[in-house]
Short mmCIF file of C-alpha atoms in Angstrom, two decimals:
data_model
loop_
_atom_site.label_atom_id
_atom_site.label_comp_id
_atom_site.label_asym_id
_atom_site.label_seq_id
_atom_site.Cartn_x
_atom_site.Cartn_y
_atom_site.Cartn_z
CA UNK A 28 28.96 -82.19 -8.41
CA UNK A 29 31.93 -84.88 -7.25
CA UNK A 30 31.96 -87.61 -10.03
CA UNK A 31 29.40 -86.55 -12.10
CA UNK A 32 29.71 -86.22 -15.86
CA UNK A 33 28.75 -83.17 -17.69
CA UNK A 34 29.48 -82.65 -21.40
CA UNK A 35 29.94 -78.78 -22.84
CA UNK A 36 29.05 -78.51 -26.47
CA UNK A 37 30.01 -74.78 -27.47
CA UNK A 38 31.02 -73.29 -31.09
CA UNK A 39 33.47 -71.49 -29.11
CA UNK A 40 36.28 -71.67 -26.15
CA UNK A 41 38.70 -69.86 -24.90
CA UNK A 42 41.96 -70.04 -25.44
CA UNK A 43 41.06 -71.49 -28.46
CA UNK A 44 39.13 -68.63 -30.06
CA UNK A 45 39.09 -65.14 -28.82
CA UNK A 46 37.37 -63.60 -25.73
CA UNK A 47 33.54 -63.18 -26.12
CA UNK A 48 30.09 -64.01 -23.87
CA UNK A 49 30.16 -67.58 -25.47
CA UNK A 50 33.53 -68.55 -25.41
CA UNK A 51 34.27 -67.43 -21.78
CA UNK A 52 31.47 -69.00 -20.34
CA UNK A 53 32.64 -72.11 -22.49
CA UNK A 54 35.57 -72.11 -20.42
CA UNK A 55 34.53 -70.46 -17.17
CA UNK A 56 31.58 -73.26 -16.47
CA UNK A 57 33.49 -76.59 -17.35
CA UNK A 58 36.48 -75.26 -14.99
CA UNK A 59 33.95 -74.62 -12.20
CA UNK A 60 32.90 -77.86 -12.52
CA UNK A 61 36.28 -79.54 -12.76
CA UNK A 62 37.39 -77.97 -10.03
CA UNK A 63 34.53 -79.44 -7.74
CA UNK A 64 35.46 -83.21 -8.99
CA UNK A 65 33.20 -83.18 -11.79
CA UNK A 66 34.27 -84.96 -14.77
CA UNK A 67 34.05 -82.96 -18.00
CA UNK A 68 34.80 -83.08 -21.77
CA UNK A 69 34.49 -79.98 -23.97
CA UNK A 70 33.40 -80.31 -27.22
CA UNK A 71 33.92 -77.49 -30.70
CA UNK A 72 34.85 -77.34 -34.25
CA UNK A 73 38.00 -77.40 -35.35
CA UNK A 74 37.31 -74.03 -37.28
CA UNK A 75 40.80 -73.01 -39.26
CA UNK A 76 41.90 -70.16 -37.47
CA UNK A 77 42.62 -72.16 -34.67
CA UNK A 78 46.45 -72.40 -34.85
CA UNK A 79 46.86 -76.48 -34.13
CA UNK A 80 50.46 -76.31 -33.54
CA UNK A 81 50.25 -73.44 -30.83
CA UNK A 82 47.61 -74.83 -29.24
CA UNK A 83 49.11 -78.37 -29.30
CA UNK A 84 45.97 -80.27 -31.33
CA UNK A 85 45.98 -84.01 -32.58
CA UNK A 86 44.34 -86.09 -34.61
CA UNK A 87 42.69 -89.17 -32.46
CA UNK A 88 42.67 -92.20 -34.86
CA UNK A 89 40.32 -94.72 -33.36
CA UNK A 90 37.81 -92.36 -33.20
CA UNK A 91 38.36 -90.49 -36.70
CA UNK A 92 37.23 -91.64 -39.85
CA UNK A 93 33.67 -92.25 -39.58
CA UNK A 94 31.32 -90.63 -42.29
CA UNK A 95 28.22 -88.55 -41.11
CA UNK A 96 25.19 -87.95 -43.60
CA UNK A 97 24.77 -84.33 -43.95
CA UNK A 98 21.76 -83.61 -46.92
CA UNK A 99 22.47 -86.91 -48.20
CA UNK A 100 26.24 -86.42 -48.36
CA UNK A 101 29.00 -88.63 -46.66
CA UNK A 102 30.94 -85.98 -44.84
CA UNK A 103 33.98 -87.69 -43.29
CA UNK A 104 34.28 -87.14 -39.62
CA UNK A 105 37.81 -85.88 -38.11
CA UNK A 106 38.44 -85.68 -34.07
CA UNK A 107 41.03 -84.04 -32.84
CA UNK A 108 41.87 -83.33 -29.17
CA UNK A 109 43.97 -80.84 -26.71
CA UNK A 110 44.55 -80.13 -23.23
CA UNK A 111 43.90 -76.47 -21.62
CA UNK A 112 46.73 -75.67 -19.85
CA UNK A 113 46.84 -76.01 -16.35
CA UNK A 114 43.85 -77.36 -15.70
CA UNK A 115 43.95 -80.87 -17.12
CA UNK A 116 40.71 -80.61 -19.47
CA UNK A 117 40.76 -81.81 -22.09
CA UNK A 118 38.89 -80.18 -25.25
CA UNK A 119 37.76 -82.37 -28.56
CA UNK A 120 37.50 -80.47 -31.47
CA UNK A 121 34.77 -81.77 -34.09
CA UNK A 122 36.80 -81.70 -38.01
CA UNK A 123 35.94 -81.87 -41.83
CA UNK A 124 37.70 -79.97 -44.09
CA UNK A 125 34.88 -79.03 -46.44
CA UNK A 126 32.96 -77.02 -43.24
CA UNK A 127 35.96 -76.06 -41.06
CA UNK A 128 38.90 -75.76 -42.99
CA UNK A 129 38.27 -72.02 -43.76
CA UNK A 130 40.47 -69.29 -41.66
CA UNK A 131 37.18 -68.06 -40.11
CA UNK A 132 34.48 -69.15 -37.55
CA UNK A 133 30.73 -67.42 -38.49
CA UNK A 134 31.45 -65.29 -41.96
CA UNK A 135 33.72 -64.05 -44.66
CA UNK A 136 36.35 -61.30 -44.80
CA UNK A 137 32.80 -58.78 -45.58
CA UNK A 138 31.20 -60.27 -42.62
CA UNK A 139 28.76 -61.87 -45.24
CA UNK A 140 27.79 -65.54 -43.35
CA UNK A 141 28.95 -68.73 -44.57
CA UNK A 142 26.10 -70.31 -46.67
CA UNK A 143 27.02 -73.53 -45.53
CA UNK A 144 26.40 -72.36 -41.67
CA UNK A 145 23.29 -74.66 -41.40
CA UNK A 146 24.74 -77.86 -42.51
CA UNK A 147 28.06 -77.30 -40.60
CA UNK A 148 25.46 -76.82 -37.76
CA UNK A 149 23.88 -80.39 -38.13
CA UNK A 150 27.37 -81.89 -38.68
CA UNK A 151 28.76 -80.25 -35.40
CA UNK A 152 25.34 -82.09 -33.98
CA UNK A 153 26.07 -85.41 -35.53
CA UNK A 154 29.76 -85.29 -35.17
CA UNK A 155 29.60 -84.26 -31.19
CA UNK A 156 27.06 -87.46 -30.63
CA UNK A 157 28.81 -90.41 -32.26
CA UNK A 158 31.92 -89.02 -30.83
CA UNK A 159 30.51 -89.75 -27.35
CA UNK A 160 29.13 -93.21 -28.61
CA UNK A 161 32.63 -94.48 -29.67
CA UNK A 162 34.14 -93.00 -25.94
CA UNK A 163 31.13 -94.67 -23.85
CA UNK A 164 31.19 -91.65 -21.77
CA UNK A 165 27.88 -91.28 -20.63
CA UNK A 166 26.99 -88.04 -19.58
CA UNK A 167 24.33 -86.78 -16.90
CA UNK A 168 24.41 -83.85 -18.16
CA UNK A 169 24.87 -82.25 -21.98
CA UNK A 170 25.56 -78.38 -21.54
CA UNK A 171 25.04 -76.47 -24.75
CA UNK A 172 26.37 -73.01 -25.54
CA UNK A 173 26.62 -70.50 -28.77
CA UNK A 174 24.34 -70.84 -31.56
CA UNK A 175 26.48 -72.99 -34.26
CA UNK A 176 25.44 -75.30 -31.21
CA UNK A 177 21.98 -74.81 -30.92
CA UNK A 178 20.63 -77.89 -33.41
CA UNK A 179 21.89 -80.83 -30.90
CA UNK A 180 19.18 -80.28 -28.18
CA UNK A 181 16.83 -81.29 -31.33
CA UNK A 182 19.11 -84.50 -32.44
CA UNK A 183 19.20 -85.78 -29.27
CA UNK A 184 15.38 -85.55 -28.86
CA UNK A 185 14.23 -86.84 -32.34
CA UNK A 186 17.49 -88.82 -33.92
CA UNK A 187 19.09 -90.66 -31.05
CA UNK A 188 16.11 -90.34 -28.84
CA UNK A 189 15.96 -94.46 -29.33
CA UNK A 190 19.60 -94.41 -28.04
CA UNK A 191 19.97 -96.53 -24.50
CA UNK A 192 22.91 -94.62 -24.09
CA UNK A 193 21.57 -90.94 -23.30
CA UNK A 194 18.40 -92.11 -21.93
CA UNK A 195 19.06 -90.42 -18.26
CA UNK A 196 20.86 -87.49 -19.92
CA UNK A 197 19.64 -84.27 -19.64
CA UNK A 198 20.04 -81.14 -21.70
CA UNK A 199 20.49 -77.77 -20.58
CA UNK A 200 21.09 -74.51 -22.88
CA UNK A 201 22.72 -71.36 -22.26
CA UNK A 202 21.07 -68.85 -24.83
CA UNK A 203 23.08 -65.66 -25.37
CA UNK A 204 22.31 -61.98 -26.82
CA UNK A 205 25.63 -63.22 -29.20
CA UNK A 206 23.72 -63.52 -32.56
CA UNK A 207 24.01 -63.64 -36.26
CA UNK A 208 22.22 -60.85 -38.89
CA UNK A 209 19.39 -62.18 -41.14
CA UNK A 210 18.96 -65.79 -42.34
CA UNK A 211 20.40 -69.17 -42.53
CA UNK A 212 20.33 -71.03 -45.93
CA UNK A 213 16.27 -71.46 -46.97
CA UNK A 214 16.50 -75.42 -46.91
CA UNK A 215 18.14 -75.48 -43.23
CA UNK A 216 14.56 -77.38 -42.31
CA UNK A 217 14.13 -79.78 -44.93
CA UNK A 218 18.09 -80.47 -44.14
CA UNK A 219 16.93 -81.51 -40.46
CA UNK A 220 13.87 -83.49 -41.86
CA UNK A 221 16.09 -85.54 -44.24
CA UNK A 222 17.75 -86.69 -40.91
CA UNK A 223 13.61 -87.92 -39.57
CA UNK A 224 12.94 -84.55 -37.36
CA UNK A 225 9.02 -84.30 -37.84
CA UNK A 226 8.23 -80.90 -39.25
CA UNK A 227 6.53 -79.56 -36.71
CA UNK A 228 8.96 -79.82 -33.91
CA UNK A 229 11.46 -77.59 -36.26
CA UNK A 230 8.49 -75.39 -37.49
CA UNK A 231 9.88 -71.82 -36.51
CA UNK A 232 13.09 -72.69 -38.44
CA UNK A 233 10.99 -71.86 -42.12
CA UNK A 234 12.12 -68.87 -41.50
CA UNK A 235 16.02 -69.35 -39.53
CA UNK A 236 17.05 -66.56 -38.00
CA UNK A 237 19.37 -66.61 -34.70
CA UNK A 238 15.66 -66.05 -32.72
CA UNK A 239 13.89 -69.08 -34.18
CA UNK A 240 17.10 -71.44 -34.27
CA UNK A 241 17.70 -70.22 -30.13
CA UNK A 242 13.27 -71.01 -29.76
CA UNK A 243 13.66 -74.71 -31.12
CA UNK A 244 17.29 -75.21 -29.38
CA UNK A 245 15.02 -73.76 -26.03
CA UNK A 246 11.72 -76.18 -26.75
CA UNK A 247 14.10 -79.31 -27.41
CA UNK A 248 16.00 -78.54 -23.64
CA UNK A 249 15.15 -80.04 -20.32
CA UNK A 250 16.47 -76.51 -18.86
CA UNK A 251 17.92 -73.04 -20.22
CA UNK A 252 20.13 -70.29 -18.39
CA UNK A 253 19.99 -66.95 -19.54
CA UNK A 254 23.28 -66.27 -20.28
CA UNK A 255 22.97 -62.49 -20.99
CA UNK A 256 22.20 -59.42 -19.17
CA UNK A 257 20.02 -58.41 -22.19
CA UNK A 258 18.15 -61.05 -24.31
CA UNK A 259 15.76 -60.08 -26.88
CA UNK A 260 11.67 -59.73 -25.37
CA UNK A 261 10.81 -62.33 -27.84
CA UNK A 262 13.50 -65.00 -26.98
CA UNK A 263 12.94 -63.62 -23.09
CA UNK A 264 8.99 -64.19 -23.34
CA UNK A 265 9.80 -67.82 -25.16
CA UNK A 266 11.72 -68.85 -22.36
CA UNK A 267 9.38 -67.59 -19.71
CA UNK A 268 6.47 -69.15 -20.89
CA UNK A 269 8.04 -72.46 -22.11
CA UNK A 270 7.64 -74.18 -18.79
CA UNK A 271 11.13 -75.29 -19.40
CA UNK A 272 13.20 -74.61 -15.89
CA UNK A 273 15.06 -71.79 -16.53
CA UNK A 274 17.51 -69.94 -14.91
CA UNK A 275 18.04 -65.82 -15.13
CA UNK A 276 21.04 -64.44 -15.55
CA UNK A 277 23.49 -65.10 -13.09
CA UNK A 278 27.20 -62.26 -13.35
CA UNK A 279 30.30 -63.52 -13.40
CA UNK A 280 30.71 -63.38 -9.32
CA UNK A 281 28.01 -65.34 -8.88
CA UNK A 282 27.27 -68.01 -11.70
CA UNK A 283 28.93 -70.64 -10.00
CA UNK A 284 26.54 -71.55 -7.07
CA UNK A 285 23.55 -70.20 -9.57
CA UNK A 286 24.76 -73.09 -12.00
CA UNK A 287 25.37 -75.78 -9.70
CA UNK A 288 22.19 -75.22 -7.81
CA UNK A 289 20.65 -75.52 -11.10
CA UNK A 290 22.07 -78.72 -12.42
CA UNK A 291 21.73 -80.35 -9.35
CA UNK A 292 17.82 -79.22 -9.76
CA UNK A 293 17.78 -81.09 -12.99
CA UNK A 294 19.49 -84.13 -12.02
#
């Protein structure tokens, strides 16, 4: 994987956030990568809890201040950046005060979810894509992990799918057991439409629960790992039968050749 470019796009990383499926992966994959010459970026929301000073975060100028159209709002865009330590990668976190400035990722302090989740969901989208525009980092590959995640498979297909920039880019998605309870806010589809996704490719998401959001994040991929011992049988079946390359689970002390094998499949 010498020299080649792979972007992660995860709603969570260690050390960032605390230890979970998603956010060790979110670490444990770009670091493989790095470590065989690969060049990575790592992309996440700057969610509130994350302690900036600790952690060593900083506002990037040139490439803040752009407005994204969320529902036909101007949301102003903020990037900030770190570095992991020790391993020299470096981690861009995706910023807007209205979505992220709360001391929580997912839900409240009664575990109730955000009612904004769906539209911080298309901003994370938005935000992660003109972010790469401004750094003209092209990448060959766009890695996507955690549901908060899950919508930019579906931008990059429908809403930059004009774009001469990503037009040899593929996009693979890890789909985890990690879920949310119930629904996403009603209007999360007609929010996606508003942005010129045809209805039918975002069909399932009438009804948005963490299974339908994971099937159209699945159907918009050019491949999808199985990132848990134990998915669903409905997500399982989708995935199976989509005809999209997949990959089955791989454990810890043996995802590495599993995943390389598998992007190098796709590129």
């Amino acid at each position: 994987m010498e020299d080649k470019r792979i972007l992660y796009v995860s709603s969570e990383v260690v050390p960032y956030l605390a230890e979970n499926e998603v956010s060790m992966m979110s670490y444990d994959v770009p670091k493989m990568i790095n470590d065989q010459g690969g060049q990575i970026r790592i992309f996440m929301p700057r969610y509130g809890n994350i302690n900036e000073r600790r952690h060593q975060l900083h506002e990037v100028i040139r490439l803040s201040g752009m407005n994204l159209v969320v529902n036909d709002v101007d949301m102003p865009l903020i990037i900030k950046v770190a570095s992991i330590p020790k391993e020299r990668i470096q981690v861009y976190f995706i910023d807007n005060d209205e979505y992220f400035k709360r001391k929580a990722t997912f839900s409240d302090e009664e575990g109730a979810l955000f009612p904004d989740n769906d539209e911080r969901a298309i901003f994370f989208a938005k935000g992660v894509v003109e972010t790469v525009k401004k750094l003209n980092w092209v990448p060959d590959i766009i890695h996507v992990h955690g549901w908060l995640a899950a919508l930019l498979p579906v931008y990059m297909k429908h809403y930059y799918k004009n774009d001469a920039l990503f037009s040899e880019t593929k996009i693979v998605s890890s789909v985890y057991n990690q879920s949310f309870e119930g629904e996403l806010d009603k209007n999360f589809s007609s929010k996606i439409q508003f942005d010129g996704v045809p209805q039918d490719a975002i069909e399932a998401l009438s009804s948005p629960t963490f299974e339908n959001l994971m099937k159209v994040s699945v159907a918009h991929s050019d491949g999808v790992i199985i990132a848990s011992p134990e998915l669903s049988s409905g997500l399982t079946k989708f995935i199976e039968t989509s005809e999209k390359p997949f990959l089955p689970f791989a454990p810890k002390d043996a995802f590495a050749e599993a995943y390389t094998n598998f992007y190098k499949k796709l590129l």
